[in-house]
Coordinates of C-alpha atoms in Angstrom, one line a residue:
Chain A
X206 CA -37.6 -27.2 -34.9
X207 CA -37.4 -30.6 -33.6
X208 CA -33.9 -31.3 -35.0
X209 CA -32.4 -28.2 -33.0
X210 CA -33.8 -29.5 -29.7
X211 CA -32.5 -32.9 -30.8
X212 CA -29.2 -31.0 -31.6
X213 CA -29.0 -29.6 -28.5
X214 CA -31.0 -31.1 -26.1
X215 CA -30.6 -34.7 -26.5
X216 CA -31.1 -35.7 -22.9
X217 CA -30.7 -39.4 -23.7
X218 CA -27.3 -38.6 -25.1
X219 CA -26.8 -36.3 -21.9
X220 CA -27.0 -39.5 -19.4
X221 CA -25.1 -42.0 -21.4
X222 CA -22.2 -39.5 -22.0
X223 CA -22.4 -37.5 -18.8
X224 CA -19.6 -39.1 -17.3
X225 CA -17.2 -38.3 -20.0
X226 CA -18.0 -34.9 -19.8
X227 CA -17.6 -34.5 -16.0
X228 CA -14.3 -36.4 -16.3
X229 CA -13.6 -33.3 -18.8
X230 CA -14.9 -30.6 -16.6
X231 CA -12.7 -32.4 -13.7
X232 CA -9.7 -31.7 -16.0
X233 CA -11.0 -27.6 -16.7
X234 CA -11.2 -27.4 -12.5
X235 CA -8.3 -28.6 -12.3
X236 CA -6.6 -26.6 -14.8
X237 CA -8.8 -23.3 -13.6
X238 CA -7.6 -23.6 -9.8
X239 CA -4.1 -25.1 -10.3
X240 CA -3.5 -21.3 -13.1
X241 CA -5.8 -19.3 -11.0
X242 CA -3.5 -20.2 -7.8
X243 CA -0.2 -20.0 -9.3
X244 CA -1.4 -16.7 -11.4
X245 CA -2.9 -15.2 -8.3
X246 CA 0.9 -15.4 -6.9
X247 CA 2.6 -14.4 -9.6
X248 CA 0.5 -11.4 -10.5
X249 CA 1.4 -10.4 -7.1
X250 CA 5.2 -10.9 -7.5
X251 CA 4.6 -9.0 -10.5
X252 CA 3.3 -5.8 -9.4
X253 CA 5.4 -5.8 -6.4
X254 CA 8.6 -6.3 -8.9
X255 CA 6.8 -3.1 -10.9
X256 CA 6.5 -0.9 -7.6
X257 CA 10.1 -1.2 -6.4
X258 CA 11.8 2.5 -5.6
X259 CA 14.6 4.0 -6.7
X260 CA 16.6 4.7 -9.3
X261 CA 19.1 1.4 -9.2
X262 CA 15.6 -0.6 -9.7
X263 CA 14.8 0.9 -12.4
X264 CA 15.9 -2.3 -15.4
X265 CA 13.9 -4.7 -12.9
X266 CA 10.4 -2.2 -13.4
X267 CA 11.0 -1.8 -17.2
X268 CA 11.6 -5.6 -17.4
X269 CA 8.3 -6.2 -15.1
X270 CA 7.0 -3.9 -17.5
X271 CA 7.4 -4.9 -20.7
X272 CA 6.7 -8.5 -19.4
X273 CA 3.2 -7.6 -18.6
X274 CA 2.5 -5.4 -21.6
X275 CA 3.7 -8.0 -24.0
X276 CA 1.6 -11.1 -22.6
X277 CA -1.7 -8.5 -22.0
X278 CA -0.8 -8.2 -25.9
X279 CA -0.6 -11.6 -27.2
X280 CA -3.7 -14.2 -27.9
X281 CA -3.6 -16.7 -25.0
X282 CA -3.5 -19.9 -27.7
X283 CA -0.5 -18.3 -29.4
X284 CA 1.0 -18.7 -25.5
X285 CA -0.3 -22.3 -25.6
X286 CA 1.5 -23.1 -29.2
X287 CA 4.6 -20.6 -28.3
X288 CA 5.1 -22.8 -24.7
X289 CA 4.1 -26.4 -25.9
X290 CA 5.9 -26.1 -29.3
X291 CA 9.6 -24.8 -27.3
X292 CA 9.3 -27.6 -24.7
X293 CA 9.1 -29.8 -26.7
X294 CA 11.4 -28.7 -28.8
X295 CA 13.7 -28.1 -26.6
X296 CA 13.4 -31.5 -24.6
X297 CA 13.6 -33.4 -28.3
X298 CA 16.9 -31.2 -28.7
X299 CA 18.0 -32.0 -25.5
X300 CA 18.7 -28.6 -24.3
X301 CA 16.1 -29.3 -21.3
X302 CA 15.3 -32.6 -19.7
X303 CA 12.8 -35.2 -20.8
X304 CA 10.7 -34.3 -17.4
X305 CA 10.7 -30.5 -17.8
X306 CA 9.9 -30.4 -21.5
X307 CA 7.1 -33.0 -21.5
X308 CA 6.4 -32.8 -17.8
X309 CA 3.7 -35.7 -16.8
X310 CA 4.0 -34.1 -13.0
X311 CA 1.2 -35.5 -10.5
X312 CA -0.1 -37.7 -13.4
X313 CA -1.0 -35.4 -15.5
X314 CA -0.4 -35.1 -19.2
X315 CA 1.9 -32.7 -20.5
X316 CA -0.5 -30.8 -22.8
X317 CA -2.4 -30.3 -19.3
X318 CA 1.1 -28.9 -17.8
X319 CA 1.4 -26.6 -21.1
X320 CA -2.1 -25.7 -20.2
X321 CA -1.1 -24.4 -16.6
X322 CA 2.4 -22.7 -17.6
X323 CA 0.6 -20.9 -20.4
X324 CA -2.5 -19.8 -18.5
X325 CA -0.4 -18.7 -15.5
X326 CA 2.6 -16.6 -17.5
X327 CA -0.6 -14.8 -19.3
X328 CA -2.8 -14.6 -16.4
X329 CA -0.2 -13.5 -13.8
X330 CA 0.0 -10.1 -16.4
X331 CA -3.5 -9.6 -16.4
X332 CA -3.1 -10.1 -12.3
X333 CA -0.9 -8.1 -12.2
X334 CA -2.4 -5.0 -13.5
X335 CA -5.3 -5.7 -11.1
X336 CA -3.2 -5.8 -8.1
X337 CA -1.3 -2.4 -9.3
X338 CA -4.8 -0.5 -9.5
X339 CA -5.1 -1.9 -5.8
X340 CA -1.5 -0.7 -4.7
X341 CA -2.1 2.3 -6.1
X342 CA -5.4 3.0 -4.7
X343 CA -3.9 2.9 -1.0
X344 CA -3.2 6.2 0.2
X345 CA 0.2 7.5 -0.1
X346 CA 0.5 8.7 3.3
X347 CA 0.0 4.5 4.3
X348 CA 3.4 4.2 3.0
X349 CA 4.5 7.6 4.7
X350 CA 3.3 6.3 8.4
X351 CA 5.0 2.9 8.1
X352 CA 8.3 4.3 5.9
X353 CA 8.2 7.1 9.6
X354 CA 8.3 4.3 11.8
X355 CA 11.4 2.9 10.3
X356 CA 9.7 -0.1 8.3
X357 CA 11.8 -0.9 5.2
X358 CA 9.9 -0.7 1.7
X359 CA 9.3 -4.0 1.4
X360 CA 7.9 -4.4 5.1
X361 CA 5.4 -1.6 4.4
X362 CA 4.7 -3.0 1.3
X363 CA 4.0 -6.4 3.0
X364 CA 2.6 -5.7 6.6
X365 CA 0.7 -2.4 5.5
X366 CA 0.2 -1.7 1.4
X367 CA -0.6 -5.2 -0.1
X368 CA -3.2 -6.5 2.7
X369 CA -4.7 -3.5 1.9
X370 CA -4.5 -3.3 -1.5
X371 CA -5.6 -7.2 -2.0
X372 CA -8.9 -6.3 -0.2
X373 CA -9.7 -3.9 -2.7
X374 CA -9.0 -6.0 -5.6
X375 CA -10.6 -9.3 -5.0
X376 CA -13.9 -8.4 -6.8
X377 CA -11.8 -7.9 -10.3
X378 CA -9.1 -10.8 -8.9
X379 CA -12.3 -12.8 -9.0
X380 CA -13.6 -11.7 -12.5
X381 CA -10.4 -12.6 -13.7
X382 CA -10.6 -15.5 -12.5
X383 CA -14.0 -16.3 -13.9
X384 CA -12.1 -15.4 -17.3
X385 CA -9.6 -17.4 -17.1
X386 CA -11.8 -20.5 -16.3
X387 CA -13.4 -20.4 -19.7
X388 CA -10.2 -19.6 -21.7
X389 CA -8.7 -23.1 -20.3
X390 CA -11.0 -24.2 -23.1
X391 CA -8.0 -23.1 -25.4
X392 CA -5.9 -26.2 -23.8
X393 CA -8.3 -28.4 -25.6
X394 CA -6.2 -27.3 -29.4
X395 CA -3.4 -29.3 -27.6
X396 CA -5.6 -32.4 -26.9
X397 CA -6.2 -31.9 -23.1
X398 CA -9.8 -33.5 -22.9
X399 CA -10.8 -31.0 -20.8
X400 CA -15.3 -30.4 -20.7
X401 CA -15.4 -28.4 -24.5
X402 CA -12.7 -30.9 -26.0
X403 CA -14.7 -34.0 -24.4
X404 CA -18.0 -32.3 -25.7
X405 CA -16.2 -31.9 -29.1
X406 CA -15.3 -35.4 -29.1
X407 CA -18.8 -36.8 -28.1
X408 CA -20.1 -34.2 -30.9
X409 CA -18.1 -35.8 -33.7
X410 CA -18.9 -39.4 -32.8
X411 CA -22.8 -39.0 -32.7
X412 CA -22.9 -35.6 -35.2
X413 CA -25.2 -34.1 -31.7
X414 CA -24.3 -31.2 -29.6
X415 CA -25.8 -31.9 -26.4
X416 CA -22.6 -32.7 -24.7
X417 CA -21.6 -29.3 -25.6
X418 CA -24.7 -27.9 -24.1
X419 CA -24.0 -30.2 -21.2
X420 CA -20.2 -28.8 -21.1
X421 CA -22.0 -25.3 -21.0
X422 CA -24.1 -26.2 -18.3
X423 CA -21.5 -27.4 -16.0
X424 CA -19.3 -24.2 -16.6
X425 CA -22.5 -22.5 -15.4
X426 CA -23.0 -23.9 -12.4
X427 CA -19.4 -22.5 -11.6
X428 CA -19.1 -18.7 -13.1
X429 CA -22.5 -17.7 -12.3
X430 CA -22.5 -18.6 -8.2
X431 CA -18.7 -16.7 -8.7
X432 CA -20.3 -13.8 -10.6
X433 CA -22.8 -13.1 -7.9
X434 CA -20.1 -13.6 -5.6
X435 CA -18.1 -10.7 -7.1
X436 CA -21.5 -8.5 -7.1
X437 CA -22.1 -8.8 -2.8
X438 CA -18.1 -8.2 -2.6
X439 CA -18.6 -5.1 -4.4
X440 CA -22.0 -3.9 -2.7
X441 CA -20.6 -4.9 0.5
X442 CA -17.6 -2.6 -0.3
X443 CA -19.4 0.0 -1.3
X444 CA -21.3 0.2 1.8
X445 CA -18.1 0.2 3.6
X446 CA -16.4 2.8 2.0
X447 CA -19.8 5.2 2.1
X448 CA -19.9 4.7 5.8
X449 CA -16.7 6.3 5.7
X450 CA -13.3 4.6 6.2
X451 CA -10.3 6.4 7.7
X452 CA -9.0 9.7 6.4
X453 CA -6.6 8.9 4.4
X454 CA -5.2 11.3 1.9
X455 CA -2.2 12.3 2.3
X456 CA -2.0 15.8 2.4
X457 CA 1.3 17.3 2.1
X458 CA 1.4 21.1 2.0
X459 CA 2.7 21.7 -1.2
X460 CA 1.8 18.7 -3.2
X461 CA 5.5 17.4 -4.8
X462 CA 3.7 16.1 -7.9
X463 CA 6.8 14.1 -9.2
X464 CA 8.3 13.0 -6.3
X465 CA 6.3 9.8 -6.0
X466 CA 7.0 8.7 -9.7
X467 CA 8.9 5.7 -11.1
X468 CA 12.5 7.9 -11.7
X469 CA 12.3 9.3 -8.4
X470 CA 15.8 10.2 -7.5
X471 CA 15.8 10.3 -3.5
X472 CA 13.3 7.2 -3.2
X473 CA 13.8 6.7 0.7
X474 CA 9.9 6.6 0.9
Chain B
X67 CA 27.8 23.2 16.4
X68 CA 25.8 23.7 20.2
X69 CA 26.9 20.4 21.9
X70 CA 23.4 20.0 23.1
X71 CA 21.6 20.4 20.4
X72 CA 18.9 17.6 18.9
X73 CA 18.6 19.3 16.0
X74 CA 20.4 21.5 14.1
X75 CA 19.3 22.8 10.6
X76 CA 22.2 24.4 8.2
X77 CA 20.7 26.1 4.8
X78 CA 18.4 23.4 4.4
X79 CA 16.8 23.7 0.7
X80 CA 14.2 22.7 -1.1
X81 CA 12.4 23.2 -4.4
X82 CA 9.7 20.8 -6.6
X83 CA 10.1 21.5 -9.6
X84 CA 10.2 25.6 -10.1
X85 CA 8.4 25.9 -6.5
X86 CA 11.3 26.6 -4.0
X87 CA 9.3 25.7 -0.9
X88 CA 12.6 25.7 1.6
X89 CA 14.8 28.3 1.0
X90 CA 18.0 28.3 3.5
X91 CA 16.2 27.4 6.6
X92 CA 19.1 27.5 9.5
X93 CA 16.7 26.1 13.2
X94 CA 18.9 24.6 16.2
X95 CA 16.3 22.4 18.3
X96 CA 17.8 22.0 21.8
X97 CA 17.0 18.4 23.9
X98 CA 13.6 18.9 25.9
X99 CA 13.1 21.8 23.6
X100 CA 9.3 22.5 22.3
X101 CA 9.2 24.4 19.0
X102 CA 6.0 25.5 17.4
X103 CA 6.2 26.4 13.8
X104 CA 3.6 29.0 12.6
X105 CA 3.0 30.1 9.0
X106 CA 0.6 30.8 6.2
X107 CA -0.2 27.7 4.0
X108 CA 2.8 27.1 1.8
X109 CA 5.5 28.4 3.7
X110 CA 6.9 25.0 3.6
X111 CA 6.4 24.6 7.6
X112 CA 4.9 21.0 6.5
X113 CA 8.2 20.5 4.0
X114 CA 10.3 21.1 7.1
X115 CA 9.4 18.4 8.9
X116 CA 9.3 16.0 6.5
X117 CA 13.0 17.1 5.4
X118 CA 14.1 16.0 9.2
X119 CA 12.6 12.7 8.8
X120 CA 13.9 13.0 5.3
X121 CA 10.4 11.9 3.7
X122 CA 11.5 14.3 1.7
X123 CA 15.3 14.5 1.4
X124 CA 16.7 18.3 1.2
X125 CA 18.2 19.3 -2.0
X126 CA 21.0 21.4 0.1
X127 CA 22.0 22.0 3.0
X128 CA 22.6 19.8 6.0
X129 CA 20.5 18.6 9.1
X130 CA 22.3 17.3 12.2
X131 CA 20.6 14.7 14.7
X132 CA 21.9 14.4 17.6
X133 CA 25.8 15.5 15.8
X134 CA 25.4 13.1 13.0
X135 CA 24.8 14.6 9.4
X136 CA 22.1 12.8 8.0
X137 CA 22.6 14.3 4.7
X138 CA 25.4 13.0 3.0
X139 CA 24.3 10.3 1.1
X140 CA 21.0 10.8 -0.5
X141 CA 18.7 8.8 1.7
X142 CA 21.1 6.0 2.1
X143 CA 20.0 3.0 4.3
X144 CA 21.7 3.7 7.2
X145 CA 20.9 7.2 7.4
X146 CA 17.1 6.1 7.3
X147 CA 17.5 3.9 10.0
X148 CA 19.5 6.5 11.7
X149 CA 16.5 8.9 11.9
X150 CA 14.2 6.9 11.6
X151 CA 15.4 5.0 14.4
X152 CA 15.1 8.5 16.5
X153 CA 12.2 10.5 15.1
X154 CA 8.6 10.1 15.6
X155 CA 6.0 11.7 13.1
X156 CA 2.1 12.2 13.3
X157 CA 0.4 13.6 10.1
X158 CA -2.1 16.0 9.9
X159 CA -4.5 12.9 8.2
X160 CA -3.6 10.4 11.2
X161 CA -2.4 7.7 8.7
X162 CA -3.9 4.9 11.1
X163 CA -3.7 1.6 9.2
X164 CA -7.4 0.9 8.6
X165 CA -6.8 -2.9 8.5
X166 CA -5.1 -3.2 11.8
X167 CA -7.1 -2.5 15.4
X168 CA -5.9 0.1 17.3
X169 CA -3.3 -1.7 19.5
X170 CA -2.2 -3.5 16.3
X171 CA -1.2 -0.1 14.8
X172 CA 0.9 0.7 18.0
X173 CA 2.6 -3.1 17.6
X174 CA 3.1 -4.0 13.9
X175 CA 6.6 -1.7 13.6
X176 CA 7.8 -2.6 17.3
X177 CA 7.6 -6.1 15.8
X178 CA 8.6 -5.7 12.3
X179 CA 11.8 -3.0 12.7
X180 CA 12.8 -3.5 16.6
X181 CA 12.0 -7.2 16.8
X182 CA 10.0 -6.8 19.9
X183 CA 8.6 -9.8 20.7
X184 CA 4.5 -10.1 20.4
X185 CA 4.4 -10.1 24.3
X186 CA 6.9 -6.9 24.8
X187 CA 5.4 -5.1 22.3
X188 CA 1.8 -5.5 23.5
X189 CA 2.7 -4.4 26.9
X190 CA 3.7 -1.4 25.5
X191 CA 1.3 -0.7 23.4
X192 CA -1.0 -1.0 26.2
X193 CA 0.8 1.2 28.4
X194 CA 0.4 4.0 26.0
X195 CA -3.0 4.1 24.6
X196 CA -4.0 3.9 28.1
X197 CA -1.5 6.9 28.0
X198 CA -3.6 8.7 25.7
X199 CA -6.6 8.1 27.6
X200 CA -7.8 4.9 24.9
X201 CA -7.6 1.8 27.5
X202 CA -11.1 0.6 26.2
X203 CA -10.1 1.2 22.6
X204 CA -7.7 -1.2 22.3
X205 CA -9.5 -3.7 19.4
X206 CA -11.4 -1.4 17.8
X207 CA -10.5 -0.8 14.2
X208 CA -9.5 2.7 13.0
X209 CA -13.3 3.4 11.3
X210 CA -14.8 2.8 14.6
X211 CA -12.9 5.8 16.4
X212 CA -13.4 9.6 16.0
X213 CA -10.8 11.8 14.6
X214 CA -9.2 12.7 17.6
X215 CA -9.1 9.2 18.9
X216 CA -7.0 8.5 15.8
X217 CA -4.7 11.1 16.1
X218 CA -4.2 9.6 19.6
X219 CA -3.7 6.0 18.7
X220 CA -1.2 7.3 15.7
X221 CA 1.0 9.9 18.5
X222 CA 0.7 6.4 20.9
X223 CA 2.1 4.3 17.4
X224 CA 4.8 7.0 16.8
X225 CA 5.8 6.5 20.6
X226 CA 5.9 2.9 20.8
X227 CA 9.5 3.4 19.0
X228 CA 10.4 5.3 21.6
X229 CA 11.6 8.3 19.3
X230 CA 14.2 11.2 20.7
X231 CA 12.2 14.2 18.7
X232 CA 8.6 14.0 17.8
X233 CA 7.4 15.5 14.7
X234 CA 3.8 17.2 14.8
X235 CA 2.6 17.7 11.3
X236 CA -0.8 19.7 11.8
X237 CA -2.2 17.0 13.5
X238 CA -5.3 19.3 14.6
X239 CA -5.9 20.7 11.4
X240 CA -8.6 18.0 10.5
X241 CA -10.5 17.5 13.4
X242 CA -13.8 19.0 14.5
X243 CA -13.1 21.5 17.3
X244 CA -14.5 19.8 19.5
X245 CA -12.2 16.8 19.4
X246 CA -8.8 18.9 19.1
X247 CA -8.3 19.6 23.4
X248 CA -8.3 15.9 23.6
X249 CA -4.9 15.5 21.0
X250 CA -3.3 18.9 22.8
X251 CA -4.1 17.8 25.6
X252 CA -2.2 14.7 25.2
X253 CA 0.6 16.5 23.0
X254 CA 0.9 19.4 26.5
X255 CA 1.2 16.4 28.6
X256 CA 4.3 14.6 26.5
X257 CA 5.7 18.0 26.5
X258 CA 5.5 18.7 30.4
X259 CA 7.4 15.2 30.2
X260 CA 10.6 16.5 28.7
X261 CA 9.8 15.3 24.7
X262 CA 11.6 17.1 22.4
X263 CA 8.9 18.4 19.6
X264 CA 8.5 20.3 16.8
X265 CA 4.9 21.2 16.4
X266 CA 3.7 22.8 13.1
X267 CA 0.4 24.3 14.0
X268 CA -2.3 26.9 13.7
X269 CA -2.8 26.7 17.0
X270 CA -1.6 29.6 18.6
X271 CA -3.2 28.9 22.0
X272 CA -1.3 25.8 22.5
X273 CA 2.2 27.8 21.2
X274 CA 1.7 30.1 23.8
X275 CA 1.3 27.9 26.8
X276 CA 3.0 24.8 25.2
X277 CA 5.9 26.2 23.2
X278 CA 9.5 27.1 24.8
X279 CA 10.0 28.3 21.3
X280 CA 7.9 29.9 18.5
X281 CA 9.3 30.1 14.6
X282 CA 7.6 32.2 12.1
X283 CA 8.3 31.1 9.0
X284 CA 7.1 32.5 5.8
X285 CA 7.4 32.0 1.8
X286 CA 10.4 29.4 2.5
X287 CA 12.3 30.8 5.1
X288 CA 12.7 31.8 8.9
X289 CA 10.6 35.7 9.8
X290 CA 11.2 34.8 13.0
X291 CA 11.6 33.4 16.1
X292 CA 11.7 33.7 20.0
X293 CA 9.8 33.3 23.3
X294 CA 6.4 32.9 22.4
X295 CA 5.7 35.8 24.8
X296 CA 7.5 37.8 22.3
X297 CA 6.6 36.8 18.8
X298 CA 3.2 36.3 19.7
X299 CA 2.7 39.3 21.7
X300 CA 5.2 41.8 20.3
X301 CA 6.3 40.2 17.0
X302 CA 8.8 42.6 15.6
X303 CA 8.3 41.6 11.4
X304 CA 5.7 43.0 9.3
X305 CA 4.5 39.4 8.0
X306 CA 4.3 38.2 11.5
X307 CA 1.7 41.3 12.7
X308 CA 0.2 40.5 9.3
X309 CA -0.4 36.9 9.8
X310 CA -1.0 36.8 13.5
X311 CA -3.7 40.0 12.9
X312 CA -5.2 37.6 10.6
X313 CA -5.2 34.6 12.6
X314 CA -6.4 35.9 16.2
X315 CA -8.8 38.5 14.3
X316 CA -11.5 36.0 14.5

């Protein structure tokens, strides 16, 4: 009994190596809102690429397409070892330049830049799947209204659909988020010391875990504040939407079931 | 072709699917002209106005705007623009943007597609929801106003483009009765003012005093169509006694 709270709890252990572990969980911030940022963006590109209209359009949605259902599909390390192991590659082949296959940008180290790329390519698919629900949970007579006043697609999208569609996704935006804070772990395989790789390395030096624990704690002291955060979005949105927004549905006289779909041939809404 | 006319419908057509909900509809709309369309639900009276403003593009036919065909190329660009640029819509479900106050609504496409300047486009958004009678409304957000307030704010955003035809989709229909004098009232005044309109509507009060014309349409085409004096009051088709018994029965 004593050795597992020794394991674990070694609070002497704790203070000596609690800087090295911060200087870790620096790294896992760092990674979390430098991915979170860029995936935030480029799940949005994403799902704005998947909602184009019209039939000419139609290669650039299968691509977005497949793009997102392939990375949703594929383990996030097998992204780390699939990006790190090209760039390299590549930039030892010297089909890409030293800078952009082991980028060192900002002073960073490159495993912390194959970190980013990887995080962001996979996240910005989950993303983007979040921000789709959204677009697709705004009425369709929103884009009827702005598409009458002679808007273009892409200004409805951008003046009327996404703001509103981003305001219904944030609670899940923010899950996601949480999500993808823990799986920067994965960037320690490469040898970022981010907080679990520093906690490792403490671990094997003294055969103790509490760096670990203290790794653990520190990640808590971030998702759970978040987590909350998500829950008052959510209650706060519920009480919106019970009060009653705007009618909103558009109701057409005979519903023209196909006419909104991806292969719409006439696509001027 | 009447040199005059606004509008001018030529075997416009249809279908979704295996539902033909237009099926040869020939209407000439004259400038200054106000023409109520009255139906039964699924006559495609809705489908007719959103084939002007080609929301829904026909599948034949053609529709001339003011002498251009704005058929011919499958909802190309400039066609868009064209009507676009010349009709105004309100929906039966207002279609306010809920994230934008109500003066907001009436600027974000005088901004966006006319590049009116924040100033210009203010002014006249002012002007006309003081118009519709909303001069202390002008901040409040769409889920603050009552239905008819709306469907006020969205006729003063369908204005603000300064349209040549406005489209009335039955923008009464979901109101409570209380609030619908208030949106005809605004929609008699715009038509005392010249407008041309085409008003699909079960309102037959306001047809009869508002409309210089009344079309009856029914299962996809024209009954038919006259003084409202006439097809109100002396309709001469079966369907129209039919659906008029039914409407002013109770």
């Amino acid at each position: 009994m004593d050795f597992i709270f020794e394991y674990y709890f070694d609070f002497g252990l704790m203070g000596d190596e609690f800087g090295r572990v911060l200087d870790g969980f620096f790294i896992t911030l760092k990674l979390s809102i430098l991915s979170g940022v860029l995936s935030l963006a480029w799940g949005l590109v994403l799902a704005v690429l998947r909602q184009l209209p019209g039939k000419p359009l139609a290669p650039v949605r299968w691509l977005t397409i497949a793009y997102i259902d392939a990375f949703r599909g594929i383990p996030l390390l097998l992204v780390l070892f699939l990006v790190s192991g090209f760039l390299s590659a590549a930039q030892a082949d010297g089909s890409i330049p030293r800078e952009i296959g082991i980028p060192t940008w900002f002073g960073q180290t490159s495993t912390f830049w194959y970190g980013v790329i990887a995080l962001t390519v996979t996240y910005g698919a989950y993303m983007a799947e979040v921000y789709r629900a959204g677009i697709e949970a705004v009425p369709s007579g929103q884009m009827e209204a702005a598409r009458s006043l002679g808007m273009s697609h892409g200004q409805s999208m951008r003046q009327i659909i996404v703001p509103q569609a981003v305001r219904k996704v944030i609670p899940p935006l923010l899950n996601d988020f949480i999500a993808l804070m823990k799986d920067t772990s994965l960037v320690g395989v490469l040898g970022a010391v981010e907080v679990v790789k520093a906690g490792q390395d403490v671990q094997t030096e003294f055969f103790n875990g509490s760096a670990l624990v203290l790794g653990a704690l520190m990640f808590l002291v971030v998702t759970i504040p978040l987590a909350r955060a998500v829950d008052v979005l959510i209650a706060r949105q519920q009480a919106r939407t019970s009060r009653g927004g705007t009618g909103g549905g558009g109701a057409a006289e005979p519903a023209p079931g196909g006419a909104a779909g991806i292969g719409h041939t006439g696509g001027p809404v | 072709m009447a040199d005059d006319a606004m509008l001018k419908l030529d075997g416009v057509t249809k279908s979704f699917g295996d539902l033909d909900v237009l099926r040869g509809i020939d209407l000439e709309v004259d400038k200054g002209e106000v023409v109520c369309v009255l139906g039964p639900s699924g006559s495609g009276k809705s489908t007719l106005l959103r084939c002007v403003n080609l929301l829904e593009p026909p599948d034949d036919g053609d529709i001339l705007l003011e002498g251009t065909n704005i058929c011919k190329g499958e909802g190309k660009d400039w066609e868009l623009d064209f009507v676009r640029q010349r009709v105004g819509m309100v929906f039966q479900q207002f279609n306010l943007f809920p994230h934008k106050s109500a003066i907001e609504n009436v600027t974000v496409a005088q901004q966006t597609v006319l590049d009116r300047s924040k100033k210009e486009s203010t002014e006249k958004a002012k002007a006309l929801l003081e118009r519709v009678g909303l001069a202390d409304k002008l901040g409040e957000y769409p889920d603050r106003l009552s239905g008819g307030q709306q469907q006020r704010v969205a006729i003063a955003r369908a204005l603000a483009m300064d349209p040549h035809v406005m489209l009335f989709d039955e923008v009464t229909s979901a109101l409570d009765p209380e609030l619908v004098k208030e949106v005809l009232d605004v929609m008699r005044e715009l038509a005392n003012e010249g407008m041309t309109m085409i008003v699909v509507t079960h309102e037959i009060g306001f047809a009869r005093e508002a409309a210089s014309r009344v079309v009856f349409m029914d299962e996809g085409v024209i009954i038919e169509q006259g003084k409202p004096k006439d097809v109100l009051d002396n309709p001469k088709q079966e369907r129209t006694k039919e659906f008029l018994g039914l409407v002013l029965e109770h």
